Coordinates of C-alpha atoms and ligand atoms in Angstrom, one line a residue:
X1 CA -6.3 -8.8 -16.7
X2 CA -8.8 -11.3 -17.9
X3 CA -8.3 -15.0 -17.4
X4 CA -10.0 -17.4 -19.7
X5 CA -10.1 -21.2 -19.6
X6 CA -11.0 -23.4 -22.5
X7 CA -10.1 -24.3 -26.1
X8 CA -7.1 -26.3 -27.0
X9 CA -3.7 -25.8 -28.5
X10 CA -4.8 -27.5 -31.7
X11 CA -7.7 -25.3 -32.4
X12 CA -6.9 -21.9 -30.9
X13 CA -4.9 -19.1 -32.4
X14 CA -3.5 -15.8 -31.1
X15 CA -0.5 -13.7 -30.4
X16 CA 1.7 -15.6 -27.9
X17 CA 1.7 -19.2 -27.0
X18 CA 3.7 -20.3 -24.0
X19 CA 4.5 -23.9 -23.3
X20 CA 6.6 -25.6 -20.6
X21 CA 9.8 -27.6 -21.2
X22 CA 11.5 -29.7 -18.6
X23 CA 15.2 -30.0 -18.1
X24 CA 17.2 -31.6 -21.0
X25 CA 14.5 -30.4 -23.3
X26 CA 11.9 -32.9 -22.2
X27 CA 8.7 -31.5 -23.7
X28 CA 6.0 -30.5 -21.2
X29 CA 2.2 -30.4 -21.9
X30 CA 1.7 -28.9 -25.3
X31 CA 5.4 -28.6 -26.2
X32 CA 5.5 -32.0 -27.8
X33 CA 2.7 -31.1 -30.2
X34 CA 4.4 -27.8 -31.0
X35 CA 7.7 -29.5 -31.6
X36 CA 6.0 -31.9 -34.1
X37 CA 4.6 -29.0 -36.0
X38 CA 7.8 -27.1 -36.2
X39 CA 10.0 -30.0 -37.2
X40 CA 13.6 -31.0 -36.6
X41 CA 15.0 -27.5 -37.1
X42 CA 13.6 -26.6 -33.6
X43 CA 16.3 -28.6 -31.8
X44 CA 19.0 -26.9 -33.9
X45 CA 17.5 -23.5 -33.2
X46 CA 17.4 -24.3 -29.4
X47 CA 21.0 -25.6 -29.5
X48 CA 21.9 -22.2 -31.0
X49 CA 20.1 -20.4 -28.2
X50 CA 21.6 -22.6 -25.5
X51 CA 18.1 -23.5 -24.3
X52 CA 17.8 -26.7 -22.2
X53 CA 14.7 -26.2 -20.2
X54 CA 16.2 -25.1 -16.9
X55 CA 14.1 -22.9 -14.6
X56 CA 14.7 -19.3 -15.5
X57 CA 15.1 -19.9 -19.3
X58 CA 12.6 -18.5 -21.7
X59 CA 13.2 -18.5 -25.4
X60 CA 11.1 -16.9 -28.2
X61 CA 10.8 -19.1 -31.2
X62 CA 9.8 -17.7 -34.6
X63 CA 6.9 -19.7 -35.8
X64 CA 6.9 -18.7 -39.5
X65 CA 3.2 -19.5 -39.8
X66 CA 3.7 -23.1 -38.9
X67 CA 1.6 -22.3 -35.8
X68 CA -1.5 -20.3 -35.5
X69 CA 0.2 -18.2 -32.8
X70 CA 2.5 -15.4 -33.8
X71 CA 5.2 -16.1 -31.2
X72 CA 6.0 -19.2 -29.3
X73 CA 7.6 -19.0 -25.9
X74 CA 9.3 -22.1 -24.5
X75 CA 9.4 -21.8 -20.7
X76 CA 12.0 -23.8 -18.8
X77 CA 10.6 -25.4 -15.6
X78 CA 13.6 -27.6 -14.6
X79 CA 13.2 -31.1 -13.1
X80 CA 11.4 -31.2 -9.8
X81 CA 8.4 -29.0 -10.4
X82 CA 6.2 -28.0 -7.5
X83 CA 3.8 -25.0 -7.1
X84 CA 6.6 -22.6 -6.2
X85 CA 8.7 -23.7 -9.2
X86 CA 5.7 -23.2 -11.4
X87 CA 5.1 -19.8 -9.9
X88 CA 8.8 -18.8 -10.6
X89 CA 8.5 -20.1 -14.2
X90 CA 5.3 -18.2 -14.7
X91 CA 7.2 -15.1 -13.3
X92 CA 9.9 -15.5 -15.9
X93 CA 7.2 -15.8 -18.5
X94 CA 5.3 -12.7 -17.3
X95 CA 8.6 -10.7 -17.6
X96 CA 9.1 -12.0 -21.2
X97 CA 5.5 -11.2 -22.2
X98 CA 5.0 -7.7 -20.9
X99 CA 4.6 -6.4 -24.5
X100 CA 2.0 -9.0 -25.5
X101 CA -1.7 -8.2 -25.3
X102 CA -2.8 -11.8 -25.5
X103 CA -1.0 -14.8 -24.0
X104 CA -2.2 -18.4 -24.2
X105 CA -0.5 -21.1 -22.2
X106 CA -0.4 -24.8 -21.2
X107 CA 1.9 -24.2 -18.2
X108 CA -1.0 -25.0 -15.8
X109 CA -1.4 -28.5 -17.4
X110 CA 1.6 -29.6 -15.4
X111 CA 0.0 -32.0 -12.9
X112 CA -0.1 -30.1 -9.6
X113 CA -3.1 -29.2 -7.4
X114 CA -2.5 -25.5 -7.3
X115 CA -1.2 -25.1 -10.9
X116 CA -3.6 -22.5 -12.1
X117 CA -3.1 -20.3 -9.0
X118 CA 0.6 -20.6 -9.2
X119 CA 0.7 -19.6 -12.9
X120 CA -1.6 -16.6 -12.3
X121 CA 0.3 -15.4 -9.3
X122 CA 3.7 -15.8 -10.9
X123 CA 2.6 -14.2 -14.2
X124 CA 1.0 -11.2 -12.6
X125 CA 3.8 -10.6 -10.1
X126 CA 6.5 -11.1 -12.8
X127 CA 4.8 -8.2 -14.7
X128 CA 4.8 -5.9 -11.6
X129 CA 6.7 -2.6 -12.1
X130 CA 6.9 0.4 -9.7
X131 CA 7.0 3.2 -12.2
X132 CA 5.0 5.9 -10.4
X133 CA 8.0 8.3 -10.7
X134 CA 9.2 7.4 -14.1
X135 CA 8.4 10.0 -16.8
X136 CA 8.3 7.3 -19.4
X137 CA 7.1 4.1 -17.6
X138 CA 6.6 1.0 -19.7
X139 CA 3.6 -0.7 -18.1
X140 CA 2.7 -4.2 -19.2
X141 CA 0.2 -4.4 -22.0
X142 CA -1.0 -7.9 -21.3
X143 CA -4.8 -8.0 -21.2
X144 CA -5.6 -11.7 -21.3
X145 CA -4.1 -14.9 -20.1
X146 CA -5.7 -17.9 -21.6
X147 CA -5.5 -21.4 -20.2
X148 CA -5.6 -23.8 -23.0
X149 CA -7.4 -26.8 -21.6
X150 CA -10.7 -28.3 -21.5
X151 CA -12.1 -25.4 -19.5
X152 CA -13.7 -26.0 -16.2
X153 CA -15.3 -23.7 -13.7
X154 CA -12.7 -24.6 -11.0
X155 CA -9.9 -23.2 -13.1
X156 CA -11.6 -19.9 -13.5
X157 CA -12.3 -19.6 -9.8
X158 CA -8.8 -20.5 -8.9
X159 CA -7.5 -17.9 -11.4
X160 CA -9.7 -15.2 -9.9
X161 CA -8.7 -16.0 -6.3
X162 CA -5.0 -16.0 -7.3
X163 CA -5.4 -12.7 -9.0
X164 CA -6.9 -11.3 -5.8
X165 CA -3.9 -12.4 -3.9
X166 CA -1.5 -11.1 -6.5
X167 CA -3.2 -7.7 -6.5
X168 CA -2.9 -7.5 -2.7
X169 CA 0.8 -8.3 -3.0
X170 CA 1.2 -5.6 -5.7
X171 CA -0.5 -3.2 -3.4
X172 CA 2.0 -4.1 -0.6
X173 CA 4.9 -3.6 -3.1
X174 CA 3.6 -0.2 -4.1
X175 CA 3.4 0.9 -0.5
X176 CA 6.9 -0.5 0.3
X177 CA 8.5 1.0 -2.9
X178 CA 6.9 4.4 -2.3
X179 CA 9.5 6.9 -1.0
X180 CA 9.1 7.9 2.6
X181 CA 8.3 11.5 1.6
X182 CA 5.1 10.1 0.0
X183 CA 4.0 7.8 2.9
X184 CA 3.8 9.7 6.1
X185 CA 1.8 7.8 8.8
X186 CA -1.2 9.9 8.1
X187 CA -1.1 9.1 4.4
X188 CA -0.8 5.3 5.0
X189 CA -3.6 5.4 7.5
X190 CA -5.9 7.2 5.0
X191 CA -5.0 4.5 2.4
X192 CA -6.0 1.8 5.0
X193 CA -9.3 3.6 5.6
X194 CA -10.0 3.6 1.8
X195 CA -9.1 0.0 1.4
X196 CA -11.3 -0.9 4.4
X197 CA -14.3 1.0 3.1
X198 CA -14.2 -0.8 -0.3
X199 CA -14.1 -4.3 1.4
X200 CA -16.2 -4.0 4.5
X201 CA -13.2 -4.0 6.8
X202 CA -13.7 -1.7 9.8
X203 CA -10.7 0.6 10.1
X204 CA -10.0 2.7 13.2
X205 CA -7.1 5.2 13.2
X206 CA -5.5 6.4 16.5
X207 CA -4.0 9.9 16.3
X208 CA -1.3 11.2 18.7
X209 CA -3.9 12.2 21.4
X210 CA -5.5 8.7 21.2
X211 CA -2.0 7.1 21.3
X212 CA -1.2 8.9 24.5
X213 CA -4.6 8.1 26.0
X214 CA -4.1 4.5 25.3
X215 CA -0.6 4.5 26.9
X216 CA 1.2 3.4 23.8
X217 CA 4.5 4.5 25.2
X218 CA 6.6 2.5 22.7
X219 CA 5.1 4.1 19.7
X220 CA 5.1 7.6 21.4
X221 CA 8.7 7.2 22.3
X222 CA 9.9 6.3 18.8
X223 CA 7.7 9.1 17.3
X224 CA 9.3 11.8 19.5
X225 CA 12.0 12.7 17.0
X226 CA 9.7 12.8 14.0
X227 CA 8.2 15.8 12.4
X228 CA 5.3 13.8 10.9
X229 CA 2.9 12.6 13.6
X230 CA 2.4 8.9 14.3
X231 CA -0.8 6.8 13.8
X232 CA -1.9 3.4 14.9
X233 CA -4.3 1.7 12.5
X234 CA -6.6 -1.0 13.7
X235 CA -8.4 -3.0 11.1
X236 CA -11.1 -5.6 11.9
X237 CA -12.6 -8.0 9.5
X238 CA -15.5 -9.8 11.1
X239 CA -17.2 -12.3 8.8
X240 CA -20.3 -14.1 9.8
X241 CA -19.7 -17.3 11.7
X242 CA -15.9 -17.1 11.9
X243 CA -14.0 -20.3 12.4
X244 CA -11.1 -18.7 14.3
X245 CA -9.8 -15.4 15.5
X246 CA -6.4 -14.3 14.1
X247 CA -4.5 -11.1 15.1
X248 CA -1.8 -9.7 12.8
X249 CA 0.7 -7.0 13.9
X250 CA 3.0 -5.3 11.4
X251 CA 6.0 -3.0 12.0
X252 CA 5.2 0.3 10.3
X253 CA 8.4 2.4 10.4
X254 CA 7.9 4.5 7.3
X255 CA 11.6 5.5 7.5
X256 CA 14.2 4.2 9.8
X257 CA 17.1 6.7 10.2
X258 CA 18.1 4.9 13.4
X259 CA 17.1 8.0 15.4
X260 CA 19.9 9.5 17.5
X261 CA 21.7 6.1 17.2
X262 CA 22.0 7.2 13.5
X263 CA 22.5 4.7 10.8
X264 CA 25.3 5.1 8.2
X265 CA 24.3 6.5 4.9
X266 CA 24.7 3.1 3.2
X267 CA 22.5 1.3 5.8
X268 CA 19.9 4.1 5.5
X269 CA 19.4 3.8 1.7
X270 CA 16.7 1.2 1.8
X271 CA 15.0 2.1 5.1
X272 CA 11.8 3.3 3.4
X273 CA 11.1 -0.4 3.3
X274 CA 11.0 -0.6 7.1
X275 CA 7.1 -0.7 7.0
X276 CA 7.0 -3.9 5.0
X277 CA 5.4 -5.7 8.0
X278 CA 2.6 -3.2 8.1
X279 CA 2.2 -3.4 4.3
X280 CA 1.9 -7.2 4.5
X281 CA -0.8 -6.8 7.2
X282 CA -2.8 -4.3 5.0
X283 CA -2.4 -6.6 2.0
X284 CA -3.4 -9.8 3.8
X285 CA -6.5 -8.1 5.3
X286 CA -7.4 -6.9 1.8
X287 CA -7.0 -10.4 0.3
X288 CA -8.7 -12.3 3.2
X289 CA -11.7 -9.9 3.1
X290 CA -11.9 -10.0 -0.7
X291 CA -11.8 -13.8 -0.7
X292 CA -14.4 -13.9 2.1
X293 CA -12.4 -16.3 4.2
X294 CA -14.5 -17.1 7.3
X295 CA -11.9 -16.1 10.0
X296 CA -12.1 -13.1 12.2
X297 CA -9.0 -10.9 11.7
X298 CA -7.7 -8.0 13.7
X299 CA -4.8 -6.1 12.0
X300 CA -2.7 -3.7 14.0
X301 CA -0.1 -1.4 12.5
X302 CA 1.8 1.1 14.5
X303 CA 3.1 3.7 12.0
X304 CA 5.8 6.3 12.6
X305 CA 9.1 7.6 11.3
X306 CA 12.2 6.9 13.4
X307 CA 14.0 10.3 13.1
X308 CA 16.6 12.2 15.1
X309 CA 14.7 15.5 15.5
X310 CA 15.2 17.8 18.4
X311 CA 12.6 16.0 20.5
X312 CA 14.0 12.6 19.8
X313 CA 14.4 9.8 22.4
X314 CA 17.9 9.8 23.7
X315 CA 19.9 6.7 24.4
X316 CA 19.4 6.0 28.1
X317 CA 15.8 7.3 28.2
X318 CA 13.2 5.1 29.9
X319 CA 9.8 4.6 28.3
X320 CA 6.7 2.7 29.4
X321 CA 4.9 0.7 26.7
X322 CA 1.2 -0.2 27.1
X323 CA 1.7 -3.2 29.3
X324 CA 3.4 -1.1 32.0
X325 CA 6.9 -2.7 31.8
X326 CA 9.5 0.0 31.7
X327 CA 12.2 -0.1 28.9
X328 CA 15.6 1.6 29.0
X329 CA 16.3 2.5 25.3
X330 CA 20.0 2.2 24.9
X331 CA 19.9 2.1 21.1
X332 CA 17.3 4.1 19.3
X333 CA 17.8 2.1 16.2
X334 CA 16.2 -0.9 17.9
X335 CA 12.9 0.9 17.4
X336 CA 10.8 -1.8 15.8
X337 CA 10.5 -3.8 19.0
X338 CA 9.3 -0.6 20.8
X339 CA 6.4 0.0 18.5
X340 CA 5.6 -3.7 18.2
X341 CA 5.5 -3.9 22.0
X342 CA 2.3 -1.7 22.0
X343 CA 0.9 -3.4 18.9
X344 CA 1.4 -6.9 20.5
X345 CA -0.2 -5.7 23.8
X346 CA -3.3 -4.4 22.0
X347 CA -3.5 -7.7 20.1
X348 CA -3.1 -9.9 23.2
X349 CA -5.8 -7.9 25.0
X350 CA -8.3 -8.9 22.2
X351 CA -7.6 -12.5 23.2
X352 CA -7.3 -14.0 19.7
X353 CA -6.5 -17.7 19.1
X354 CA -3.2 -16.7 17.5
X355 CA -1.1 -13.5 17.1
X356 CA 1.3 -13.3 14.1
X357 CA 3.7 -10.3 13.9
X358 CA 5.7 -9.4 10.8
X359 CA 8.7 -7.1 11.0
X360 CA 11.8 -6.0 9.2
X361 CA 13.2 -6.2 12.7
X362 CA 16.9 -7.0 12.7
X363 CA 19.9 -6.9 10.4
X364 CA 21.1 -9.9 12.4
X365 CA 18.3 -12.1 11.0
X366 CA 19.3 -11.1 7.4
X367 CA 22.9 -12.0 8.3
X368 CA 21.8 -15.4 9.6
X369 CA 19.4 -16.4 6.9
X370 CA 20.1 -14.2 3.9
X371 CA 17.6 -12.4 1.7
X372 CA 15.3 -15.3 0.7
X373 CA 14.4 -16.8 4.1
X374 CA 12.6 -15.2 7.0
X375 CA 13.2 -16.1 10.7
X376 CA 10.3 -17.6 12.7
X377 CA 10.0 -17.6 16.5
X378 CA 7.1 -18.8 18.6
X379 CA 6.0 -19.3 22.2
X380 CA 3.8 -22.2 21.1
X381 CA 4.8 -25.2 19.0
X382 CA 1.3 -25.8 17.7
X383 CA 1.2 -22.2 16.5
X384 CA 4.6 -22.5 14.9
X385 CA 3.6 -25.7 13.1
X386 CA 0.5 -24.0 11.6
X387 CA 2.4 -21.0 10.4
X388 CA 5.2 -23.2 9.0
X389 CA 2.7 -25.3 7.2
X390 CA 1.0 -22.3 5.7
X391 CA 4.3 -20.8 4.6
X392 CA 5.3 -24.1 2.9
X393 CA 2.0 -24.2 1.0
X394 CA 2.4 -20.6 0.0
X395 CA 6.0 -21.2 -1.2
X396 CA 7.5 -18.7 1.2
X397 CA 10.5 -19.9 3.2
X398 CA 10.9 -19.4 7.0
X399 CA 13.3 -21.0 9.4
X400 CA 12.4 -21.5 13.0
X401 CA 14.8 -20.1 15.5
X402 CA 15.2 -20.6 19.2
X403 CA 13.7 -18.5 22.0
X404 CA 16.0 -19.5 24.9
X405 CA 14.9 -18.5 28.3
X406 CA 18.5 -18.2 29.7
X407 CA 19.3 -15.5 27.1
X408 CA 16.7 -13.3 28.8
X409 CA 19.1 -12.0 31.4
X410 CA 20.9 -10.0 28.7
X411 CA 17.8 -7.9 28.4
X412 CA 18.0 -7.0 32.1
X413 CA 18.5 -3.2 32.7
X414 CA 20.2 -1.6 35.7
X415 CA 17.4 1.0 36.1
X416 CA 14.3 -0.4 34.3
X417 CA 12.4 -3.6 33.8
X418 CA 14.4 -4.3 30.7
X419 CA 16.5 -2.7 28.0
X420 CA 15.8 -2.7 24.3
X421 CA 19.0 -4.4 23.2
X422 CA 20.7 -7.7 24.3
X423 CA 23.9 -8.9 22.7
X424 CA 25.4 -8.5 19.3
X425 CA 25.7 -12.2 18.9
X426 CA 22.2 -13.6 18.2
X427 CA 20.8 -10.1 17.9
X428 CA 17.6 -11.4 16.2
X429 CA 16.9 -13.7 19.1
X430 CA 17.1 -10.8 21.6
X431 CA 14.6 -8.9 19.5
X432 CA 12.3 -11.9 19.6
X433 CA 12.8 -12.4 23.4
X434 CA 11.9 -8.7 23.9
X435 CA 8.7 -9.1 21.9
X436 CA 7.7 -12.1 23.9
X437 CA 7.3 -9.9 27.0
X438 CA 4.3 -8.3 25.4
X439 CA 2.1 -11.2 24.2
X440 CA 1.0 -12.5 27.7
X441 CA 0.0 -16.1 27.3
X442 CA -1.5 -15.9 23.8
X443 CA 0.0 -18.2 21.2
X444 CA 2.2 -16.1 19.1
X445 CA 4.5 -16.3 16.1
X446 CA 7.1 -13.7 15.2
X447 CA 8.3 -13.4 11.6
X448 CA 11.4 -11.4 11.1
X449 CA 11.4 -10.5 7.4
X450 CA 14.4 -8.1 7.4
X451 CA 15.9 -10.2 4.6
X452 CA 13.1 -11.2 2.2
X453 CA 11.0 -8.0 2.5
X454 CA 13.2 -6.5 -0.1
X455 CA 14.5 -8.3 -3.1
X456 CA 17.9 -7.1 -4.3
X457 CA 17.5 -8.0 -7.9
X458 CA 15.0 -8.8 -10.6
X459 CA 14.3 -12.5 -10.4
X460 CA 11.4 -14.7 -11.5
X461 CA 8.2 -13.2 -9.9
X462 CA 10.1 -10.9 -7.7
X463 CA 11.1 -7.4 -8.8
X464 CA 13.9 -5.4 -7.3
X465 CA 12.6 -3.6 -4.2
X466 CA 9.6 -4.4 -2.0
X467 CA 8.6 -8.0 -2.4
X468 CA 5.4 -8.3 -0.4
X469 CA 6.9 -11.3 1.4
X470 CA 4.6 -12.7 4.1
X471 CA 1.3 -11.9 2.4
X472 CA 0.9 -15.3 0.8
X473 CA 1.7 -17.1 4.1
X474 CA -0.9 -15.0 6.0
X475 CA -3.6 -15.7 3.4
X476 CA -2.8 -19.4 3.5
X477 CA -2.8 -19.3 7.3
X478 CA -6.3 -17.8 7.3
X479 CA -7.5 -20.5 4.9
X480 CA -6.0 -23.2 7.1
X481 CA -7.7 -21.7 10.3
X482 CA -11.0 -21.5 8.4
X483 CA -10.8 -25.2 7.7
X484 CA -10.3 -25.9 11.4
Ligands
BES501 N1 15.0 -1.8 10.5 C1 16.2 -2.3 11.1 C2 16.5 -3.7 10.7 C3 16.9 -4.0 9.3 C4 18.2 -4.0 8.9 C5 16.0 -4.3 8.4 C6 18.6 -4.2 7.6 C7 16.3 -4.5 7.0 C8 17.6 -4.5 6.7 C9 16.0 -2.2 12.6 O1 15.2 -1.3 13.1 C10 17.4 -2.1 13.2 O2 18.0 -1.1 12.9 N2 17.8 -3.0 14.0 C11 19.1 -2.9 14.6 C12 19.0 -3.5 16.0 C13 20.2 -3.3 16.9 C14 20.5 -1.8 17.1 C15 20.1 -4.0 18.2 C16 20.1 -3.8 13.8 O3 19.6 -4.8 13.2 O4 21.2 -3.4 13.6
ZN502 ZN1 16.3 0.6 13.5
ZN503 ZN1 13.7 -0.6 11.8

């Protein structure tokens, strides 16, 4: 899609014009001018449509040649507009405009620092569809988004950067929405290699023999029951003169059947999305490299299926992840923490300034926070603060959860250094306490995205299915670290 800035609502013409309206039909930038042109019947028409300007409302108004645009879309933005509200409004607009080739808007004239970026991200993500397997897909036909305003260079740059982030999120969504049959670890690793090649990111793929040689006993253990062999992908982005060194670790379970601790059919239905953490790491690396953010980034994604094949790990088996601590696996469905154990050890050995892991780790986190908010744990308050600040700027919601030392005893095992489950109550906390054992003293933030990685409905800029949640936070975090 092309983004153009310039011109004005008075002089331009075209197919669709989209202008913002605040709650109680308070005209936003451009809407007042449009209302004057259309005359008093507009209010009657909007009464009939029940349009008041709430966020989520978009109404098409026939212009009957009173405007030089064929269709007018009034986009509700509600009352307290911030970047995330604008992103959502633009998402609703994107959904309403998928059949238009040319869309001109004044949404970005709402006075906010990141307005252009929010509109571009929301619009593009709102138009996202996963139709790979639809015989008759209906892809969006929008080719141009025009920002009606005195055009300035900065707006075009902001639009381009935001489109880069949106494209990375769409890539993550495609990977997450892809059925497990089409994304064996080997296939995902190959995609990572191709992505790396086009962006100057060095990608190194560990195959089963390498995984064994590197003592990645957590990943090896989980992969035992799977037909498709595991991979571990290591991506390094090393810009000149980096301002910081960030390590990202993503859970990459391409399908979680639960293993021998088999899930119920209902709970298994969406488990192709259990690699959303890995997808977010790939996408963040893609965006960070494409934007040229001066931060060194190491991405680590252990990739495997969790299956109950004949060779599968049995409840009660003991495995030895890379750092040498032995783990009694009492529930093979708590597999994410086992593969992350190795990923986190590799990350910690590289001695980064900060490790962030993302994982669809526990149903308990989804129970606690619902599907719109991720859980955040950290061994370092400064690190937690930085990630929370980045998330707030990105418009993604995380809630910090405790990491209580005295809960650790529940992970004690009778026969090994620890077991892989704690207690049912506070299950997400035990998962986090388990991970903490593998990061040594490196500042670390754990993001449990079991809820928001998958959106249950079509809503604003989210589509039903993989959301790409976490990508924007990681990109913002890299920008923040670059600024020192
Ligand atoms: N992948 C699941 C967690 C999950 C559940 C993600 C629902 C998204 C939606 C994870 O591997 C898992 O099964 N965790 C278990 C842990 C338990 C056995 C300690 C869980 O949450 O039930
Ligand atoms: Zn599981
Ligand atoms: Zn899982």
